[in-house]
Amino acid sequence: MTKNLFEIKNLSVHFHKNHHLIKAVDQVSFAIPAGTTVGIVGESGSGKTTTGRAIAKIGPITSGEILFNGQSLSSFTRQQTYQFRRQVQMVFQDPFAALNPRQKVGTTIGEGLENFHLGANRHARETKIIDLLAEVGLPSDAINRFPHEFSGGQRQRIGIARALAVAPKFLVLDEPISALDVSIQAQIVNLLHNIQQQQQLTYMFIAHDLSMVHHISDSIVVMYHGKIVETGPTQLVYHHPLHPYTKALLSAVPHADPIYEQHKRIINFDSTTAVTSGHLVEKEAQHFVLA
Ligand SMILES: Nc1ncnc2c1ncn2[C@@H]1O[C@H](COP(=O)(O)OP(=O)(O)OP(=O)(O)O)[C@@H](O)[C@H]1O
Ligand SMILES: [Mg+2]
């Protein structure tokens, strides 16, 4: 039986903005089995990043619990938190904003090595950085270059190398391909998939829709207004969506067949009539929908 690397139980994250209560994440529960990818999809503001930040222990929690290897993040000792910071890394949507423009790529990738005292000396760290560059498909001379000298896709490879430097177990990939050309998106997804296989990593992959994530995800969590409206194995959610919001998300996925593309109907999700309250009900094995 696969064990869960993470278990998220009734997680809520509330914010106060201009005297309004924002339920950014509202009673969310799901598990992330070790070695798998969970795809989190939903429109802007649905609570994806807030969930990811809570799981990575860099964002607040209002109530609920997050277990890592069965232990609650809130019960971590200082030493456990330190180890957790190494084991859990984030990759962001906009690699340019996430990279220091005045810092050489090698320095950026090497920061984690220094922070966690990995690599015996400067030479060992430099060798490691060159290995990491090769791993993400970049030439070794990238080490002495600056972020602006690279394309968007290459910069995302740098962001991935930086995350991998500390030999993590888990990556929160927060829309890592959303800012890239469609032709580049598949390359980055393939790279992430290969790295996952080689290093037995576990991923949380955040995206707006299912167009790319379904290729890499074992299971899908669909969020809407802070709630999970549907979750299940990717094949079930992708091919037999149950919730109207998931159906709307899927209707926006580009189709390979141009005739189909021409005649397809984009379903507009009518939030006024769709059910977004209630409880998750299991419709098939592991396939839940909010009803
Ligand atoms: N620090 C904060 N203070 C106040 N409100 C916040 C904060 N962080 C997030 N929110 C609000 O919480 C809600 C969920 O935001 P979140 O960033 O998690 O959504 P998202 O699904 O990641 O959206 P996007 O696809 O645009 O990245 C939004 O209404 C957002 O404005
Ligand atoms: Mg976000």
Coordinates of C-alpha atoms and ligand atoms in Angstrom, one line a residue:
M1 CA 0.0 0.0 0.0
T2 CA 1.3 3.5 -0.9
K3 CA 1.6 5.7 2.1
N4 CA 0.6 9.3 2.1
L5 CA 3.3 11.8 2.2
F6 CA 0.8 14.5 3.0
E7 CA -2.7 14.4 4.5
I8 CA -4.7 17.6 4.5
K9 CA -7.6 17.5 6.9
N10 CA -10.4 20.1 7.0
L11 CA -7.9 22.8 6.1
S12 CA -9.3 26.4 6.2
V13 CA -7.4 29.6 5.6
H14 CA -9.3 32.8 6.1
F15 CA -8.2 36.4 5.4
H16 CA -9.7 39.7 6.4
K17 CA -9.7 42.3 3.7
N18 CA -11.5 45.7 4.0
H19 CA -13.7 44.3 6.8
H20 CA -14.6 41.3 4.6
L21 CA -13.9 37.7 5.6
I22 CA -12.3 35.8 2.7
K23 CA -12.5 32.1 3.0
A24 CA -9.6 31.5 0.7
V25 CA -9.5 27.8 1.6
D26 CA -12.7 26.3 3.1
Q27 CA -12.7 22.9 4.8
V28 CA -10.4 21.2 2.3
S29 CA -9.4 17.6 2.7
F30 CA -7.2 15.4 0.5
A31 CA -4.2 13.2 0.5
I32 CA -1.0 13.2 -1.5
P33 CA 0.4 9.6 -1.8
A34 CA 4.2 9.4 -1.8
G35 CA 5.6 9.3 -5.3
T36 CA 2.5 10.6 -7.0
T37 CA 1.4 13.9 -8.5
V38 CA -1.8 15.6 -7.3
G39 CA -3.0 18.3 -9.8
I40 CA -4.8 21.2 -8.2
V41 CA -7.0 23.1 -10.7
G42 CA -9.3 26.0 -10.5
E43 CA -9.8 29.6 -11.7
S44 CA -8.0 32.6 -10.3
G45 CA -8.7 33.2 -6.6
S46 CA -10.0 29.6 -6.0
G47 CA -7.4 29.1 -3.2
K48 CA -4.8 27.0 -5.0
T49 CA -1.7 29.0 -3.9
T50 CA -3.0 29.5 -0.4
T51 CA -3.4 25.7 -0.1
G52 CA 0.1 25.2 -1.5
R53 CA 1.7 27.7 0.9
A54 CA 0.0 26.1 3.9
I55 CA 1.3 22.7 2.9
A56 CA 4.8 24.1 2.4
K57 CA 4.5 25.7 5.9
I58 CA 5.1 29.2 4.5
G59 CA 1.5 30.3 4.7
P60 CA -1.1 30.7 7.5
I61 CA -3.7 28.1 8.6
T62 CA -6.9 29.2 10.3
S63 CA -8.1 25.7 11.2
G64 CA -7.6 22.1 10.3
E65 CA -4.5 20.0 10.1
I66 CA -1.7 19.1 7.7
L67 CA 0.2 15.8 8.3
F68 CA 3.6 15.1 6.8
N69 CA 4.6 11.5 7.1
G70 CA 1.8 11.2 9.6
Q71 CA 3.0 14.1 11.8
S72 CA 1.2 17.4 12.1
L73 CA 3.2 20.3 10.8
S74 CA 2.0 22.3 13.8
S75 CA 3.8 19.9 16.2
F76 CA 7.2 20.2 14.5
T77 CA 10.2 21.0 16.6
R78 CA 12.7 23.6 15.3
Q79 CA 14.9 20.8 14.0
Q80 CA 12.0 19.1 12.2
T81 CA 11.0 22.4 10.6
Y82 CA 14.6 22.9 9.4
Q83 CA 14.5 19.4 7.8
F84 CA 11.1 20.1 6.3
R85 CA 12.3 23.3 4.7
R86 CA 14.8 21.3 2.8
Q87 CA 12.5 18.5 1.9
V88 CA 9.7 20.7 0.6
Q89 CA 10.5 23.2 -2.2
M90 CA 8.4 25.5 -4.3
V91 CA 8.6 26.4 -8.0
F92 CA 6.7 29.5 -9.1
Q93 CA 4.8 30.6 -12.2
D94 CA 7.1 33.5 -13.1
P95 CA 10.7 32.4 -12.9
F96 CA 11.9 35.9 -13.8
A97 CA 10.3 37.4 -10.7
A98 CA 11.5 34.5 -8.6
L99 CA 15.1 34.8 -9.7
N100 CA 17.4 37.6 -8.5
P101 CA 18.3 39.5 -11.7
R102 CA 21.7 40.7 -10.4
Q103 CA 22.7 37.3 -9.2
K104 CA 24.5 34.7 -11.4
V105 CA 22.5 31.6 -12.0
G106 CA 25.2 29.5 -10.3
T107 CA 24.9 31.6 -7.1
T108 CA 21.1 31.3 -7.2
I109 CA 21.2 27.5 -7.5
G110 CA 23.9 27.2 -4.9
E111 CA 22.1 29.2 -2.2
G112 CA 20.2 26.2 -1.0
L113 CA 23.4 24.1 -0.8
E114 CA 25.0 26.8 1.4
N115 CA 21.9 27.2 3.6
F116 CA 21.7 23.5 4.3
H117 CA 25.5 23.0 4.5
L118 CA 25.4 20.6 1.5
G119 CA 28.6 20.0 -0.4
A120 CA 31.9 19.8 1.5
N121 CA 33.5 22.9 -0.1
R122 CA 33.2 25.4 -2.9
H123 CA 34.5 23.0 -5.5
A124 CA 32.1 20.3 -4.5
R125 CA 29.2 22.7 -4.6
E126 CA 30.2 24.0 -8.1
T127 CA 30.4 20.4 -9.4
K128 CA 26.9 19.8 -7.9
I129 CA 25.6 23.0 -9.6
I130 CA 26.9 21.8 -13.0
D131 CA 25.2 18.4 -12.4
L132 CA 22.0 20.2 -11.6
L133 CA 22.2 22.3 -14.8
A134 CA 22.7 19.2 -16.8
E135 CA 19.8 17.5 -15.1
V136 CA 17.4 20.3 -16.2
G137 CA 18.9 20.5 -19.7
L138 CA 21.1 23.6 -19.4
P139 CA 24.8 23.9 -20.4
S140 CA 27.4 24.2 -17.7
D141 CA 28.4 27.8 -18.7
A142 CA 24.9 28.9 -17.5
I143 CA 26.6 28.9 -14.1
N144 CA 28.2 32.3 -14.8
R145 CA 25.3 33.9 -16.6
F146 CA 22.4 36.1 -15.5
P147 CA 18.7 35.3 -15.7
H148 CA 18.0 37.9 -18.4
E149 CA 20.3 35.9 -20.8
F150 CA 17.8 33.0 -20.8
S151 CA 14.4 32.4 -22.4
G152 CA 11.3 31.8 -20.3
G153 CA 11.5 28.1 -20.6
Q154 CA 15.2 28.1 -19.7
R155 CA 14.5 30.3 -16.7
Q156 CA 11.9 27.9 -15.5
R157 CA 14.6 25.2 -15.8
I158 CA 16.8 27.3 -13.6
G159 CA 13.9 27.6 -11.0
I160 CA 13.6 23.8 -11.1
A161 CA 17.3 23.3 -10.6
R162 CA 17.3 25.6 -7.7
A163 CA 14.4 23.6 -6.1
L164 CA 16.2 20.3 -6.7
A165 CA 19.6 21.5 -5.3
V166 CA 18.7 20.5 -1.8
A167 CA 17.5 17.0 -2.7
P168 CA 13.9 17.6 -1.8
K169 CA 11.1 15.0 -1.5
F170 CA 8.2 17.2 -2.5
L171 CA 7.7 20.0 -4.9
V172 CA 4.8 22.5 -4.9
L173 CA 4.7 23.5 -8.6
D174 CA 2.6 26.7 -8.6
E175 CA 1.6 27.1 -12.2
P176 CA 5.1 26.4 -13.4
I177 CA 4.1 26.4 -17.1
S178 CA 1.3 29.0 -17.2
A179 CA 3.6 31.8 -18.4
L180 CA 5.3 29.8 -21.1
D181 CA 4.5 29.3 -24.8
V182 CA 2.4 26.2 -25.4
S183 CA 5.2 24.5 -27.3
I184 CA 7.5 24.9 -24.3
Q185 CA 4.9 23.8 -21.8
A186 CA 5.1 20.2 -22.8
Q187 CA 8.9 20.2 -22.6
I188 CA 8.8 21.4 -19.0
V189 CA 6.1 18.9 -18.1
N190 CA 8.2 16.1 -19.6
L191 CA 11.3 17.3 -17.7
L192 CA 9.4 17.4 -14.4
H193 CA 7.9 13.9 -15.1
N194 CA 11.4 12.4 -15.8
I195 CA 12.9 14.0 -12.8
Q196 CA 10.1 12.7 -10.7
Q197 CA 10.7 9.2 -11.9
Q198 CA 14.4 9.3 -11.4
Q199 CA 14.3 10.8 -7.9
Q200 CA 11.0 9.4 -6.6
L201 CA 9.6 12.8 -5.9
T202 CA 6.1 13.7 -5.0
Y203 CA 4.4 16.7 -6.6
M204 CA 1.6 19.1 -6.1
F205 CA 1.0 20.6 -9.5
I206 CA -1.2 23.8 -9.6
A207 CA -2.8 24.9 -12.8
H208 CA -5.8 26.9 -14.1
D209 CA -7.3 24.1 -16.1
L210 CA -6.7 20.5 -17.0
S211 CA -5.1 20.9 -20.4
M212 CA -1.5 20.0 -19.3
V213 CA -1.8 18.8 -15.7
H214 CA -3.8 15.7 -16.7
H215 CA -0.7 14.3 -18.4
I216 CA 1.4 14.4 -15.2
S217 CA -1.2 14.0 -12.5
D218 CA -2.3 10.7 -10.8
S219 CA -5.2 12.5 -9.1
I220 CA -7.0 15.8 -9.5
V221 CA -8.4 18.2 -7.0
V222 CA -10.8 20.8 -8.5
M223 CA -11.2 23.9 -6.4
Y224 CA -13.8 26.6 -6.6
H225 CA -14.1 29.5 -4.2
G226 CA -11.9 27.8 -1.6
K227 CA -13.8 24.5 -1.7
I228 CA -13.1 21.2 -3.4
V229 CA -15.9 20.6 -5.8
E230 CA -14.6 17.4 -7.3
T231 CA -11.6 15.1 -6.7
G232 CA -10.5 11.7 -7.9
P233 CA -8.2 9.7 -10.1
T234 CA -7.2 11.7 -13.1
Q235 CA -8.8 9.3 -15.6
L236 CA -12.2 9.5 -13.9
V237 CA -12.1 13.3 -13.4
Y238 CA -10.8 14.0 -16.9
H239 CA -13.0 11.5 -18.8
H240 CA -16.1 11.4 -16.6
P241 CA -16.3 14.8 -14.8
L242 CA -19.3 15.0 -12.5
H243 CA -19.4 18.6 -11.2
P244 CA -20.6 21.3 -13.6
Y245 CA -17.5 23.4 -12.8
T246 CA -15.2 20.6 -13.8
K247 CA -17.1 20.2 -17.0
A248 CA -16.7 23.9 -17.7
L249 CA -13.0 23.6 -17.0
L250 CA -12.7 20.7 -19.4
S251 CA -14.6 22.4 -22.2
A252 CA -11.9 25.0 -22.2
V253 CA -9.2 22.4 -22.9
P254 CA -7.8 22.7 -26.4
H255 CA -8.5 19.6 -28.5
A256 CA -6.1 18.0 -31.0
D257 CA -8.8 17.6 -33.6
P258 CA -9.3 21.0 -35.5
I259 CA -12.8 20.1 -36.6
Y260 CA -13.7 19.3 -33.0
E261 CA -12.0 22.6 -32.0
Q262 CA -14.1 24.5 -34.5
H263 CA -17.5 23.2 -33.3
K264 CA -16.9 22.6 -29.7
R265 CA -19.0 24.5 -27.2
I266 CA -17.3 26.3 -24.4
I267 CA -19.5 25.7 -21.3
N268 CA -19.9 28.7 -19.2
F269 CA -20.1 27.8 -15.5
D270 CA -23.1 29.5 -14.0
S271 CA -22.0 30.0 -10.4
T272 CA -25.5 31.2 -9.4
T273 CA -27.2 27.9 -10.1
A274 CA -24.4 25.4 -9.6
V275 CA -24.1 23.7 -6.3
T276 CA -21.1 24.8 -4.3
S277 CA -22.2 23.9 -0.8
G278 CA -22.9 20.6 0.8
H279 CA -20.5 17.7 1.2
L280 CA -18.3 15.6 -1.0
V281 CA -20.1 12.5 -1.9
E282 CA -18.2 9.4 -3.2
K283 CA -19.7 8.5 -6.6
E284 CA -17.2 5.8 -7.7
A285 CA -14.1 4.5 -5.9
Q286 CA -12.1 7.5 -4.7
H287 CA -14.1 9.8 -7.0
F288 CA -15.9 12.5 -5.0
V289 CA -18.1 15.4 -6.0
L290 CA -19.6 18.2 -4.0
A291 CA -23.4 17.7 -3.9
Ligands
LIG1 N1 -2.3 37.3 2.1 C1 -3.6 37.5 1.7 N2 -4.4 38.5 2.3 C2 -5.6 38.6 1.9 N3 -6.3 37.9 1.0 C3 -5.5 36.9 0.4 C4 -4.2 36.7 0.7 N4 -3.7 35.6 0.0 C5 -4.7 35.2 -0.8 N5 -5.8 36.0 -0.6 C6 -7.2 35.9 -1.2 O1 -7.5 34.5 -1.1 C7 -8.2 34.1 -2.3 C8 -7.4 32.9 -2.8 O2 -6.2 33.3 -3.3 P1 -5.1 32.3 -4.0 O3 -3.9 33.1 -4.3 O4 -4.9 31.2 -3.1 O5 -5.9 31.9 -5.3 P2 -5.3 31.0 -6.5 O6 -6.3 29.9 -6.8 O7 -3.9 30.7 -6.3 O8 -5.4 32.1 -7.7 P3 -4.5 32.4 -9.0 O9 -4.9 31.3 -10.0 O10 -4.8 33.7 -9.5 O11 -3.0 32.3 -8.6 C9 -8.3 35.3 -3.2 O12 -9.5 35.9 -3.0 C10 -7.1 36.1 -2.7 O13 -7.4 37.5 -2.9
MG2 MG -2.1 31.1 -7.4

